[in-house]
PDB file of C-alpha atoms in Angstrom:
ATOM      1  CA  UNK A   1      -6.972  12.041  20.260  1.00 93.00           C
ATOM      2  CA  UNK A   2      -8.086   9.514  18.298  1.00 96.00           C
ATOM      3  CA  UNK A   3      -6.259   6.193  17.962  1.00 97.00           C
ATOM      4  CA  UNK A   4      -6.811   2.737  16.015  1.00 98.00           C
ATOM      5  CA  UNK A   5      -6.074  -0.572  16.879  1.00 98.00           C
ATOM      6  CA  UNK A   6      -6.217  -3.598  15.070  1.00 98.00           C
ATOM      7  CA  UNK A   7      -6.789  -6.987  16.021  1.00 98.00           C
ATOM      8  CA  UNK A   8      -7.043 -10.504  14.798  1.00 95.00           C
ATOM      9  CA  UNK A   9      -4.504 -14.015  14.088  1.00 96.00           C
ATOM     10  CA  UNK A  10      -1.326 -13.863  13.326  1.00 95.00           C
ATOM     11  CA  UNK A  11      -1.241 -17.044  11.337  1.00 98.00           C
ATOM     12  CA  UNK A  12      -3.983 -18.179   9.015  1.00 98.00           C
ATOM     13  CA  UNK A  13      -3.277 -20.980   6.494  1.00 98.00           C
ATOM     14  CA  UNK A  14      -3.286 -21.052   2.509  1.00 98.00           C
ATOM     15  CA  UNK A  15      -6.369 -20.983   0.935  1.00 97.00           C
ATOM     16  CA  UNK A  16      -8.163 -19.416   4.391  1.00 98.00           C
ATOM     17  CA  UNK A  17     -10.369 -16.130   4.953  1.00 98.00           C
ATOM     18  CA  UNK A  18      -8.391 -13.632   6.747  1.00 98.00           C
ATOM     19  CA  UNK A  19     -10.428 -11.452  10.083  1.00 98.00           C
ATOM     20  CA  UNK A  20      -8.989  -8.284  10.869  1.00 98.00           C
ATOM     21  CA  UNK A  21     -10.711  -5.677  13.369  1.00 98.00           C
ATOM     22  CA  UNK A  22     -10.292  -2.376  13.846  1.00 98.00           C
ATOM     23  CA  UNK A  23     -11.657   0.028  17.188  1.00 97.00           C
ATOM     24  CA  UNK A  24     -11.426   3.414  17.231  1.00 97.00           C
ATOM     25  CA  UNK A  25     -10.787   4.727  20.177  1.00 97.00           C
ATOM     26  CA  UNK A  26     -11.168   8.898  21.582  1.00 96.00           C
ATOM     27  CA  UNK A  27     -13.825   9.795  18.774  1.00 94.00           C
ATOM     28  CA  UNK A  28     -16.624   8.812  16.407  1.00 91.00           C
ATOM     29  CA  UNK A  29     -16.441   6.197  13.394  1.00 91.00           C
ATOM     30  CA  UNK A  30     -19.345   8.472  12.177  1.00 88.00           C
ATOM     31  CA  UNK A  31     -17.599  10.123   8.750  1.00 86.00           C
ATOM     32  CA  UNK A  32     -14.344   9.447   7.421  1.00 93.00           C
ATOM     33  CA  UNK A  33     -13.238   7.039   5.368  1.00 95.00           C
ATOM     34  CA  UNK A  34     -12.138   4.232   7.332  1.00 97.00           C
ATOM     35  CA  UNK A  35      -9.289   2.386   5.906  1.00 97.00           C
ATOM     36  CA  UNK A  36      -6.944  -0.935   5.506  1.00 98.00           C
ATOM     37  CA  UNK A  37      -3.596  -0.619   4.024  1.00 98.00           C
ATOM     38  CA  UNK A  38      -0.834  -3.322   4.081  1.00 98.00           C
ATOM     39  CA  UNK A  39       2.944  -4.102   3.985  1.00 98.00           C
ATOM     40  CA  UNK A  40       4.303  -7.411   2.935  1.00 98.00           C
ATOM     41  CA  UNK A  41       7.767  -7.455   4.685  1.00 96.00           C
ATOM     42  CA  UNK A  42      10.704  -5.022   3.883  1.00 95.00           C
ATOM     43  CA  UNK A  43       8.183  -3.264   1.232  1.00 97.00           C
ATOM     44  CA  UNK A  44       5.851  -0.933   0.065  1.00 97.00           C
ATOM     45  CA  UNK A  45       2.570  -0.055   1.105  1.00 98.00           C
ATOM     46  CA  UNK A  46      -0.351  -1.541  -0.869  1.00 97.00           C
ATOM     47  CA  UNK A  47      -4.502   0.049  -0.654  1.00 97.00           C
ATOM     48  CA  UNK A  48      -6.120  -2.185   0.167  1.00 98.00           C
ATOM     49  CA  UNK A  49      -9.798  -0.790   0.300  1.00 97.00           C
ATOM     50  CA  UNK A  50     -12.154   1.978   2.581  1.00 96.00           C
ATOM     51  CA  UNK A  51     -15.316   1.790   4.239  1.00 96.00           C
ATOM     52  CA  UNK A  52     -17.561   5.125   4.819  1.00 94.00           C
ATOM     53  CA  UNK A  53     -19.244   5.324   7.934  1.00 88.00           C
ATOM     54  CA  UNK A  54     -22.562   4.743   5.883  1.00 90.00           C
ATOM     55  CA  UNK A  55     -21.575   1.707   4.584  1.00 92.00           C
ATOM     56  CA  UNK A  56     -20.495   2.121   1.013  1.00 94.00           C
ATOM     57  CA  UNK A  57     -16.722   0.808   0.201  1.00 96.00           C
ATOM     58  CA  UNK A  58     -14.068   1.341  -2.398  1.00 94.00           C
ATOM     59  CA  UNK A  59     -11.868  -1.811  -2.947  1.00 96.00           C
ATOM     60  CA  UNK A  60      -8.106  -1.745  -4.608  1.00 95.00           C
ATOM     61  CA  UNK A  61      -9.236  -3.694  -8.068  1.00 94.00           C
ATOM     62  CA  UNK A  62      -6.395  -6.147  -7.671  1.00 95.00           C
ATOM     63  CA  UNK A  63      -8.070  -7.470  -4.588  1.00 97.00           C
ATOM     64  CA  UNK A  64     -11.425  -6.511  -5.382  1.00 96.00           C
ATOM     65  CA  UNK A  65     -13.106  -9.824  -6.050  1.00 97.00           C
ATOM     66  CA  UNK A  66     -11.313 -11.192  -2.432  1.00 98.00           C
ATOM     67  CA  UNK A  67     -12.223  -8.488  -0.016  1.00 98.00           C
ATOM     68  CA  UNK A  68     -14.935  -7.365   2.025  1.00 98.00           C
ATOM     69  CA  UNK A  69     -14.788  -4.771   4.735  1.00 98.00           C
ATOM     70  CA  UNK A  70     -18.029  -3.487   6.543  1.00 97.00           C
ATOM     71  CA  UNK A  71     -18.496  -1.457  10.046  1.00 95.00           C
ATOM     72  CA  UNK A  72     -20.164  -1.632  12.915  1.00 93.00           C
ATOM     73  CA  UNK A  73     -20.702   2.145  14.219  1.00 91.00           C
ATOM     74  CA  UNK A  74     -22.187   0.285  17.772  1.00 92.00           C
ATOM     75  CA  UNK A  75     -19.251  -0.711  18.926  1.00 94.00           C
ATOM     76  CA  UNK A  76     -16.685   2.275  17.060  1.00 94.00           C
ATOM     77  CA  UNK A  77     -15.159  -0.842  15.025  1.00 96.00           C
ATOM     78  CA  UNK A  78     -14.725  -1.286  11.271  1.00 97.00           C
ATOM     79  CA  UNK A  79     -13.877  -4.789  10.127  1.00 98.00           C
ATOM     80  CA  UNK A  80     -11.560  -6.369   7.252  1.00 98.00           C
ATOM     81  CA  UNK A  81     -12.300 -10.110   5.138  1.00 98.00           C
ATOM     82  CA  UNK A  82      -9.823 -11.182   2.829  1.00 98.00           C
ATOM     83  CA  UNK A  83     -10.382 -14.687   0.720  1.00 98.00           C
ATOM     84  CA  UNK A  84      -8.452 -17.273  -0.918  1.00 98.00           C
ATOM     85  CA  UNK A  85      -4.850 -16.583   0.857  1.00 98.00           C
ATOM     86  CA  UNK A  86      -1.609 -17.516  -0.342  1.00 98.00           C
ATOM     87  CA  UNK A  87       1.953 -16.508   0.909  1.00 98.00           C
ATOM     88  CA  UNK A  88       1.832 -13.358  -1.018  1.00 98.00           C
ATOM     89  CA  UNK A  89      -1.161 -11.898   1.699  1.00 98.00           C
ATOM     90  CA  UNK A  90       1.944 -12.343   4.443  1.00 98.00           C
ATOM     91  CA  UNK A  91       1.993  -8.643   4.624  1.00 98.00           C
ATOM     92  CA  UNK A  92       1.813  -6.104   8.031  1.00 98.00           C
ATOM     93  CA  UNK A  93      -2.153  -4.651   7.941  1.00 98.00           C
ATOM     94  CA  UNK A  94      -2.642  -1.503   9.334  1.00 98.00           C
ATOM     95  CA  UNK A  95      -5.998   0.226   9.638  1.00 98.00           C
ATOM     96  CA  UNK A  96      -5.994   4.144   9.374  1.00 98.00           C
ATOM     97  CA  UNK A  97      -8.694   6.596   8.998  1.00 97.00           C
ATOM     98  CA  UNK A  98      -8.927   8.899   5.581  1.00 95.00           C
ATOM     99  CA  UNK A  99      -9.782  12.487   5.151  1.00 94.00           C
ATOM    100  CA  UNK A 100     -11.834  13.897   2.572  1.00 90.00           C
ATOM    101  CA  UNK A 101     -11.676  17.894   2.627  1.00 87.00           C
ATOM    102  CA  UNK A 102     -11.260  20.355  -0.869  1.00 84.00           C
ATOM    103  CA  UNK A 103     -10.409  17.346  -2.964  1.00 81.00           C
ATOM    104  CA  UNK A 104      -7.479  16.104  -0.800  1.00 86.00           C
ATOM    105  CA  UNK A 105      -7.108  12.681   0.801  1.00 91.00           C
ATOM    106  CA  UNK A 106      -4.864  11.545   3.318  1.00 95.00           C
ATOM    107  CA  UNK A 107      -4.885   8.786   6.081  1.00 97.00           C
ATOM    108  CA  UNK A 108      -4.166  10.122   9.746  1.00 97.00           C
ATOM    109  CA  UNK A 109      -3.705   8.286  12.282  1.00 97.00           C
ATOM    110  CA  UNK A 110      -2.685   5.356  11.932  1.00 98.00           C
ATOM    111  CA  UNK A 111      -3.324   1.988  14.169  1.00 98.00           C
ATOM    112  CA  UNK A 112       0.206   0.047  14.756  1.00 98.00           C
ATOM    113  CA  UNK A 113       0.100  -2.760  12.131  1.00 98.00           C
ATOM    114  CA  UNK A 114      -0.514  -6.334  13.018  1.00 98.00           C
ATOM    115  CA  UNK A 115       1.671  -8.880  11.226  1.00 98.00           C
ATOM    116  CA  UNK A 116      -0.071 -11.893   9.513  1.00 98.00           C
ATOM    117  CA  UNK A 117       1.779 -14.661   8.060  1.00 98.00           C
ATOM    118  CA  UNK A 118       0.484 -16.888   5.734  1.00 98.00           C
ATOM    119  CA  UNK A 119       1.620 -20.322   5.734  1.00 97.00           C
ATOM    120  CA  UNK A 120       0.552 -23.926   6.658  1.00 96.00           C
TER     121      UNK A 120
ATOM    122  CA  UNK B   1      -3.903   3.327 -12.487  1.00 85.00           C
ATOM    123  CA  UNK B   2      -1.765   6.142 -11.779  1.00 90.00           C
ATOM    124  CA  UNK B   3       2.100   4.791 -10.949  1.00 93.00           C
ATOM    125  CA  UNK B   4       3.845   6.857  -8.892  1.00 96.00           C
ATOM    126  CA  UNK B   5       8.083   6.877  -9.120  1.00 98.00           C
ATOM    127  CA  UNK B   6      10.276   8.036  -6.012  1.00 98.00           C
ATOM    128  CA  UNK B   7      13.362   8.748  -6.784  1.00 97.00           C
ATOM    129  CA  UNK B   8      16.146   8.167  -5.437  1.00 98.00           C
ATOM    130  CA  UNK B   9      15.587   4.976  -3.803  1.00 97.00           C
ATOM    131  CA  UNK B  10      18.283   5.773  -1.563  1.00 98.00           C
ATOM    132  CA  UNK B  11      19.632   9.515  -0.723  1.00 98.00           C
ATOM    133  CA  UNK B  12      22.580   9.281   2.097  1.00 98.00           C
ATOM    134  CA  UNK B  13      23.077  12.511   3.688  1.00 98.00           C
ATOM    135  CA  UNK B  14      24.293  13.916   6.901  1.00 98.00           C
ATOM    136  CA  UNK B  15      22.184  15.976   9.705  1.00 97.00           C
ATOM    137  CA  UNK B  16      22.184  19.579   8.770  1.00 98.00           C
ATOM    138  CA  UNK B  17      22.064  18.907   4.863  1.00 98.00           C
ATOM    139  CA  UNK B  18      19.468  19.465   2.941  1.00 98.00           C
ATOM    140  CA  UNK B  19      17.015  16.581   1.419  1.00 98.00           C
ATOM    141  CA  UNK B  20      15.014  16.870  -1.448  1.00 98.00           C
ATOM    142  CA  UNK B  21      12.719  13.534  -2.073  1.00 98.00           C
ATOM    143  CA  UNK B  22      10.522  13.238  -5.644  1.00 98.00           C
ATOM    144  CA  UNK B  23       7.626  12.109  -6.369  1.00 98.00           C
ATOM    145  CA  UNK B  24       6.554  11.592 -10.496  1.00 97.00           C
ATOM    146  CA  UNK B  25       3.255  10.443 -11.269  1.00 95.00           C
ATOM    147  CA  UNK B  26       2.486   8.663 -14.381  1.00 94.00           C
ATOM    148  CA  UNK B  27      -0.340  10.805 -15.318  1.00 91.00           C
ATOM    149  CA  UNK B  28      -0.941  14.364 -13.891  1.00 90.00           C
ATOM    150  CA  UNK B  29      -2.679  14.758 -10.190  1.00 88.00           C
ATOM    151  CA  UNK B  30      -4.074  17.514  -9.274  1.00 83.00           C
ATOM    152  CA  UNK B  31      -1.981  19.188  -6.901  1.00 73.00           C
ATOM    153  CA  UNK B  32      -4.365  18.615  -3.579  1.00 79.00           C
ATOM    154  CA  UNK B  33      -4.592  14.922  -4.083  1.00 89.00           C
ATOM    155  CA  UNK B  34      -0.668  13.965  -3.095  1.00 94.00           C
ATOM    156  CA  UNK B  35       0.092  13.733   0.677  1.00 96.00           C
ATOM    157  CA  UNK B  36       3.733  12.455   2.095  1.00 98.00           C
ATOM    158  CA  UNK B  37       4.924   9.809   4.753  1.00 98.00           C
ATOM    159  CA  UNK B  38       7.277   9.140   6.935  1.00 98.00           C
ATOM    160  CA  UNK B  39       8.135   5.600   8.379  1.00 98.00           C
ATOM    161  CA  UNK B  40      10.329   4.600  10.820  1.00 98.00           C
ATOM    162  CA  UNK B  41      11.567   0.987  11.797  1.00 96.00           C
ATOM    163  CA  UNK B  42       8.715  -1.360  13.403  1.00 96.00           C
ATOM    164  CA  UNK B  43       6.570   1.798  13.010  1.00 98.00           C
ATOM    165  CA  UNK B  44       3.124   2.955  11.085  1.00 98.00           C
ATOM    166  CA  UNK B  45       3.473   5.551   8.404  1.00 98.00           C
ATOM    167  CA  UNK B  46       2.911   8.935  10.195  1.00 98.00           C
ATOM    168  CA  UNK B  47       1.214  12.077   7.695  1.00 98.00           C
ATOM    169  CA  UNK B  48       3.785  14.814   6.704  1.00 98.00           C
ATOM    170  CA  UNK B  49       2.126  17.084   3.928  1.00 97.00           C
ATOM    171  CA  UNK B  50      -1.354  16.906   2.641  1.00 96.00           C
ATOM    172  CA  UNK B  51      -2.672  18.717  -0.372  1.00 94.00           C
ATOM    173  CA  UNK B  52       0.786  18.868  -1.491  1.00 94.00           C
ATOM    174  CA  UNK B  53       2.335  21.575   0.558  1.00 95.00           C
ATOM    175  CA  UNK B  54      -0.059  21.531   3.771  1.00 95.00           C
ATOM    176  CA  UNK B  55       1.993  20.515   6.751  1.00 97.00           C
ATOM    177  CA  UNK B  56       0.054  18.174   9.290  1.00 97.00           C
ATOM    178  CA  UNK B  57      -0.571  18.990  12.916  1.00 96.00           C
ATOM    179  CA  UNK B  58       2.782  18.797  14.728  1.00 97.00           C
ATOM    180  CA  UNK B  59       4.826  18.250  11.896  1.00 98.00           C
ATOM    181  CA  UNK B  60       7.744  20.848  12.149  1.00 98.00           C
ATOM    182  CA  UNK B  61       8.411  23.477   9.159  1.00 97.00           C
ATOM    183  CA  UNK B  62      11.856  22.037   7.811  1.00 98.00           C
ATOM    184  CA  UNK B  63       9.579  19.529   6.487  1.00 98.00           C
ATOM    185  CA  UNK B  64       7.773  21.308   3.176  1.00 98.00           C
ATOM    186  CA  UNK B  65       5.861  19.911  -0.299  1.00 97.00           C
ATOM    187  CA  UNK B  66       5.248  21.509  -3.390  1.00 96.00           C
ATOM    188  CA  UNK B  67       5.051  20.263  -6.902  1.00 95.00           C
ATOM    189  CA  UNK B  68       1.873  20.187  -9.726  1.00 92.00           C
ATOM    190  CA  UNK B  69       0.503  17.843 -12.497  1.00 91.00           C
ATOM    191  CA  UNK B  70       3.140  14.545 -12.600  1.00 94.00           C
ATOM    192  CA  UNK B  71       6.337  15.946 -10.764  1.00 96.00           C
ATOM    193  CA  UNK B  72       5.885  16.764  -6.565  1.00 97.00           C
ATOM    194  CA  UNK B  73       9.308  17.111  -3.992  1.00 98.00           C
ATOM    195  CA  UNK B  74       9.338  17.077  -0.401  1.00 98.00           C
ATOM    196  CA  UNK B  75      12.386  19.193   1.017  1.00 98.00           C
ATOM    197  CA  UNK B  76      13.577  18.667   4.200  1.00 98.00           C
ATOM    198  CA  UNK B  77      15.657  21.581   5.092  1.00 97.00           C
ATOM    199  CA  UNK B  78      17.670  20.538   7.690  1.00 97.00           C
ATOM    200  CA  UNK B  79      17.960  17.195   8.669  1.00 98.00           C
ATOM    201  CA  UNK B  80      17.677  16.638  12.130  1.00 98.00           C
ATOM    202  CA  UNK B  81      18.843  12.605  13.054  1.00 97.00           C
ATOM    203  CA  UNK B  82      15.286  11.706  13.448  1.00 97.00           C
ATOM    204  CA  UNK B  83      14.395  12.082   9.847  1.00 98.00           C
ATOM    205  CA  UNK B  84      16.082   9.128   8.639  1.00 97.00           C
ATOM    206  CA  UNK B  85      13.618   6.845   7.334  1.00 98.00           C
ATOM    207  CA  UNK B  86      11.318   5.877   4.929  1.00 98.00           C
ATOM    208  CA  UNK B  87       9.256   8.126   2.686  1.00 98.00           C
ATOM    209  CA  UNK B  88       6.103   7.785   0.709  1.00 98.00           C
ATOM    210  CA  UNK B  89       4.388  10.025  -1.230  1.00 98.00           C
ATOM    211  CA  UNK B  90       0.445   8.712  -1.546  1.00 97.00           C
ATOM    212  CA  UNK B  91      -2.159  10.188  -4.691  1.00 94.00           C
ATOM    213  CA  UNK B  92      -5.555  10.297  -4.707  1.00 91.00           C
ATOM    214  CA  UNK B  93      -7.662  10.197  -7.497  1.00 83.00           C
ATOM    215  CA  UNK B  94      -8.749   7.753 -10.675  1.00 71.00           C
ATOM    216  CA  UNK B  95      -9.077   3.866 -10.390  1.00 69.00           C
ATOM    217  CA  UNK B  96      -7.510   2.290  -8.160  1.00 77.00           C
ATOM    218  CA  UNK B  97      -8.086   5.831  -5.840  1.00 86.00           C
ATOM    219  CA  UNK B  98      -5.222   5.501  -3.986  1.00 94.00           C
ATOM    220  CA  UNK B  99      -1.704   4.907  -4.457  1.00 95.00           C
ATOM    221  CA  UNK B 100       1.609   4.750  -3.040  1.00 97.00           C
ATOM    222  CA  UNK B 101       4.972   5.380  -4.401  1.00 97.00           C
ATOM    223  CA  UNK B 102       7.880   2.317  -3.982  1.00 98.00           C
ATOM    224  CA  UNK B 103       9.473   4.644  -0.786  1.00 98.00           C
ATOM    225  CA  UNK B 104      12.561   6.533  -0.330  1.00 98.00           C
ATOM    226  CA  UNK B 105      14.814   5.972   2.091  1.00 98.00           C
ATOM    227  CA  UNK B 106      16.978   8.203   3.886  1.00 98.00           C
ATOM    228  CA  UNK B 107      19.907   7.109   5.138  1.00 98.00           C
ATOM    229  CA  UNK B 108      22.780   8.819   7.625  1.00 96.00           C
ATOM    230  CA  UNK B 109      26.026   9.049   5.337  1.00 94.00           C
TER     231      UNK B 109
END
Protein backbone atom coordinates (compact mmCIF):
# COMPACT_ATOMS: atom_id res chain seq x y z
CA UNK A 1 0.00 0.00 0.00
CA UNK A 2 1.06 3.19 -0.40
CA UNK A 3 2.73 5.19 2.37
CA UNK A 4 4.31 8.84 2.80
CA UNK A 5 7.03 10.01 4.66
CA UNK A 6 8.24 13.25 5.35
CA UNK A 7 11.49 14.55 6.02
CA UNK A 8 13.45 17.63 6.82
CA UNK A 9 14.81 19.94 10.29
CA UNK A 10 13.23 20.07 13.15
CA UNK A 11 14.38 23.52 14.09
CA UNK A 12 14.72 26.38 11.66
CA UNK A 13 15.07 29.96 13.00
CA UNK A 14 12.76 33.19 12.63
CA UNK A 15 12.76 34.79 9.56
CA UNK A 16 14.22 31.32 7.70
CA UNK A 17 12.83 29.22 4.60
CA UNK A 18 11.42 26.07 5.81
CA UNK A 19 12.44 22.37 3.50
CA UNK A 20 10.10 19.70 3.88
CA UNK A 21 10.21 16.39 1.65
CA UNK A 22 7.91 14.01 1.00
CA UNK A 23 8.56 10.10 -0.75
CA UNK A 24 6.00 8.04 -1.64
CA UNK A 25 6.58 4.84 -1.19
CA UNK A 26 4.45 1.31 -2.78
CA UNK A 27 2.97 3.36 -5.84
CA UNK A 28 3.18 6.17 -8.38
CA UNK A 29 3.27 10.10 -7.64
CA UNK A 30 1.80 10.09 -11.23
CA UNK A 31 -2.01 11.64 -10.46
CA UNK A 32 -3.34 12.70 -7.31
CA UNK A 33 -3.13 15.62 -5.68
CA UNK A 34 -0.24 15.57 -3.53
CA UNK A 35 -0.63 17.44 -0.38
CA UNK A 36 0.84 19.42 2.87
CA UNK A 37 -1.35 20.00 5.77
CA UNK A 38 -0.20 21.21 9.26
CA UNK A 39 -0.88 21.27 13.06
CA UNK A 40 0.50 23.89 15.32
CA UNK A 41 0.47 22.09 18.76
CA UNK A 42 -2.74 20.93 20.64
CA UNK A 43 -4.81 22.33 17.44
CA UNK A 44 -6.48 22.18 14.37
CA UNK A 45 -5.46 21.24 11.10
CA UNK A 46 -4.60 24.06 8.65
CA UNK A 47 -4.32 23.46 4.25
CA UNK A 48 -1.67 24.32 3.54
CA UNK A 49 -1.45 23.85 -0.36
CA UNK A 50 -1.39 20.69 -3.26
CA UNK A 51 0.74 19.87 -6.01
CA UNK A 52 -0.66 17.72 -9.16
CA UNK A 53 1.58 15.32 -10.51
CA UNK A 54 1.85 17.71 -13.63
CA UNK A 55 3.01 20.41 -11.83
CA UNK A 56 0.24 22.89 -11.30
CA UNK A 57 -0.48 23.85 -7.40
CA UNK A 58 -3.26 25.28 -5.33
CA UNK A 59 -1.96 27.30 -2.28
CA UNK A 60 -4.19 28.13 1.07
CA UNK A 61 -4.44 32.18 0.32
CA UNK A 62 -3.30 32.95 3.83
CA UNK A 63 0.04 31.47 2.99
CA UNK A 64 -0.07 31.96 -0.55
CA UNK A 65 2.52 34.65 -1.11
CA UNK A 66 5.11 32.34 1.38
CA UNK A 67 4.83 28.93 -0.14
CA UNK A 68 6.08 26.97 -2.86
CA UNK A 69 5.72 23.26 -3.31
CA UNK A 70 6.88 21.46 -6.60
CA UNK A 71 7.60 17.53 -7.37
CA UNK A 72 9.97 15.54 -8.61
CA UNK A 73 8.12 12.35 -10.23
CA UNK A 74 12.08 10.78 -10.67
CA UNK A 75 12.56 10.08 -7.47
CA UNK A 76 8.42 9.50 -6.22
CA UNK A 77 9.03 12.77 -3.96
CA UNK A 78 7.00 15.98 -3.77
CA UNK A 79 8.64 18.85 -1.93
CA UNK A 80 7.36 21.79 0.49
CA UNK A 81 9.11 25.77 0.82
CA UNK A 82 7.74 27.94 3.28
CA UNK A 83 9.26 31.75 3.70
CA UNK A 84 9.59 34.34 6.21
CA UNK A 85 8.98 32.07 9.54
CA UNK A 86 7.92 33.18 12.77
CA UNK A 87 6.78 31.15 15.91
CA UNK A 88 3.35 30.85 14.57
CA UNK A 89 4.83 28.19 11.54
CA UNK A 90 5.80 25.87 14.87
CA UNK A 91 3.15 23.55 13.72
CA UNK A 92 3.36 19.36 13.04
CA UNK A 93 3.50 19.06 8.83
CA UNK A 94 2.15 16.16 7.47
CA UNK A 95 2.12 15.32 3.78
CA UNK A 96 -0.93 13.22 2.47
CA UNK A 97 -2.10 12.42 -0.91
CA UNK A 98 -5.76 13.83 -2.22
CA UNK A 99 -8.39 12.16 -4.24
CA UNK A 100 -10.31 13.65 -6.88
CA UNK A 101 -13.28 11.24 -8.04
CA UNK A 102 -17.30 12.54 -8.80
CA UNK A 103 -16.59 15.87 -7.21
CA UNK A 104 -15.33 14.51 -3.84
CA UNK A 105 -11.97 15.20 -2.21
CA UNK A 106 -10.35 13.58 0.51
CA UNK A 107 -6.67 12.99 1.67
CA UNK A 108 -5.71 9.19 2.25
CA UNK A 109 -3.00 8.18 3.54
CA UNK A 110 -1.37 10.06 5.42
CA UNK A 111 2.65 10.33 6.15
CA UNK A 112 3.31 10.56 10.16
CA UNK A 113 3.86 14.32 10.73
CA UNK A 114 7.23 15.79 11.41
CA UNK A 115 7.35 18.45 14.13
CA UNK A 116 9.12 21.81 13.32
CA UNK A 117 9.71 24.37 15.83
CA UNK A 118 10.39 27.69 15.12
CA UNK A 119 12.56 29.57 17.31
CA UNK A 120 16.12 31.08 17.59
CA UNK B 1 -13.95 30.92 2.60
CA UNK B 2 -16.30 28.44 3.75
CA UNK B 3 -16.04 28.09 7.90
CA UNK B 4 -16.91 25.02 9.06
CA UNK B 5 -18.41 24.66 13.01
CA UNK B 6 -18.13 21.22 14.99
CA UNK B 7 -20.10 21.04 17.58
CA UNK B 8 -19.76 19.96 20.52
CA UNK B 9 -16.25 20.60 21.20
CA UNK B 10 -16.37 18.01 23.69
CA UNK B 11 -19.07 14.97 23.80
CA UNK B 12 -18.17 12.49 26.92
CA UNK B 13 -19.77 9.25 26.48
CA UNK B 14 -19.29 5.71 27.47
CA UNK B 15 -18.48 2.52 25.08
CA UNK B 16 -21.70 1.15 23.81
CA UNK B 17 -23.48 4.68 23.54
CA UNK B 18 -24.20 6.21 20.73
CA UNK B 19 -22.19 9.43 19.23
CA UNK B 20 -23.46 11.80 16.98
CA UNK B 21 -20.64 14.54 15.86
CA UNK B 22 -21.83 17.84 13.55
CA UNK B 23 -20.50 19.44 11.13
CA UNK B 24 -22.22 23.18 9.89
CA UNK B 25 -20.78 24.88 7.10
CA UNK B 26 -21.06 28.51 6.66
CA UNK B 27 -22.30 28.35 3.21
CA UNK B 28 -23.89 25.19 1.61
CA UNK B 29 -21.43 22.22 0.21
CA UNK B 30 -22.48 20.04 -1.92
CA UNK B 31 -22.98 16.90 -0.28
CA UNK B 32 -19.83 14.87 -2.01
CA UNK B 33 -17.32 17.47 -1.05
CA UNK B 34 -17.28 16.76 3.04
CA UNK B 35 -15.12 13.79 4.19
CA UNK B 36 -14.50 12.96 8.17
CA UNK B 37 -11.35 12.24 10.42
CA UNK B 38 -10.31 10.59 13.06
CA UNK B 39 -7.11 11.42 15.17
CA UNK B 40 -5.62 9.78 17.79
CA UNK B 41 -2.77 10.97 20.24
CA UNK B 42 0.83 11.42 18.48
CA UNK B 43 -1.05 10.14 15.39
CA UNK B 44 -1.95 11.43 11.59
CA UNK B 45 -5.57 12.00 10.80
CA UNK B 46 -6.83 8.65 9.34
CA UNK B 47 -10.09 9.01 6.47
CA UNK B 48 -13.52 7.88 7.89
CA UNK B 49 -16.32 8.97 5.32
CA UNK B 50 -15.84 10.53 1.98
CA UNK B 51 -18.54 12.04 -0.14
CA UNK B 52 -20.42 12.42 2.95
CA UNK B 53 -21.70 9.00 3.71
CA UNK B 54 -19.00 6.75 1.79
CA UNK B 55 -17.14 4.71 4.34
CA UNK B 56 -13.28 4.30 3.53
CA UNK B 57 -11.54 0.99 3.02
CA UNK B 58 -11.39 -0.76 6.41
CA UNK B 59 -13.32 1.58 8.24
CA UNK B 60 -16.02 -0.51 10.15
CA UNK B 61 -19.95 0.25 9.62
CA UNK B 62 -20.79 1.75 13.20
CA UNK B 63 -18.99 4.56 11.76
CA UNK B 64 -21.69 6.39 9.16
CA UNK B 65 -22.11 10.22 7.49
CA UNK B 66 -24.92 11.83 6.09
CA UNK B 67 -26.02 15.40 5.98
CA UNK B 68 -26.63 18.09 2.74
CA UNK B 69 -26.10 21.85 1.96
CA UNK B 70 -24.56 23.55 5.51
CA UNK B 71 -25.53 20.86 8.23
CA UNK B 72 -23.50 17.08 7.94
CA UNK B 73 -23.33 14.39 11.29
CA UNK B 74 -21.18 11.54 11.68
CA UNK B 75 -22.88 8.79 13.98
CA UNK B 76 -20.98 6.40 15.58
CA UNK B 77 -23.27 3.72 16.66
CA UNK B 78 -21.61 2.01 19.15
CA UNK B 79 -18.65 3.15 20.61
CA UNK B 80 -16.09 0.75 20.86
CA UNK B 81 -12.94 2.23 23.37
CA UNK B 82 -10.90 2.89 20.37
CA UNK B 83 -13.03 5.66 19.06
CA UNK B 84 -12.10 8.15 21.50
CA UNK B 85 -10.40 10.84 19.81
CA UNK B 86 -10.38 13.62 17.73
CA UNK B 87 -12.71 14.34 14.84
CA UNK B 88 -12.62 16.51 11.80
CA UNK B 89 -14.88 16.96 9.27
CA UNK B 90 -12.84 18.47 5.96
CA UNK B 91 -14.96 20.44 2.73
CA UNK B 92 -13.97 20.81 -0.50
CA UNK B 93 -14.87 23.36 -2.71
CA UNK B 94 -14.60 27.47 -3.24
CA UNK B 95 -11.46 29.57 -2.24
CA UNK B 96 -9.47 28.52 -0.04
CA UNK B 97 -10.53 24.66 -1.52
CA UNK B 98 -10.10 23.01 1.46
CA UNK B 99 -11.06 23.30 4.92
CA UNK B 100 -11.17 21.85 8.22
CA UNK B 101 -13.51 22.15 11.04
CA UNK B 102 -11.93 23.26 14.82
CA UNK B 103 -12.26 19.14 15.86
CA UNK B 104 -14.38 17.28 18.18
CA UNK B 105 -13.25 15.40 20.71
CA UNK B 106 -14.52 12.38 22.19
CA UNK B 107 -13.91 11.66 25.42
CA UNK B 108 -14.61 8.31 27.79
CA UNK B 109 -17.18 9.61 30.55
Amino acid sequence: QVQLQESGPGLVKPSETLSLSCTVSGGSINSYYWSWIRQPPGRGLEWIGYIYYSGSTNYNPSLKSRVTISVDTSKNQFSLKLSSLTAADTAVYYCARGSIWAGMFWFDPWGQGTLVTVSS
Amino acid sequence: EIVLTQSPGTLSLSPGERATLSCRASQSVSSTNLAWYQQKPGQAPRLLIYGASSRATGIPDRFSGSGSGTDFTLTISRLEPEDFAVYYCQQYGSSPPITFGQGTRLEIK
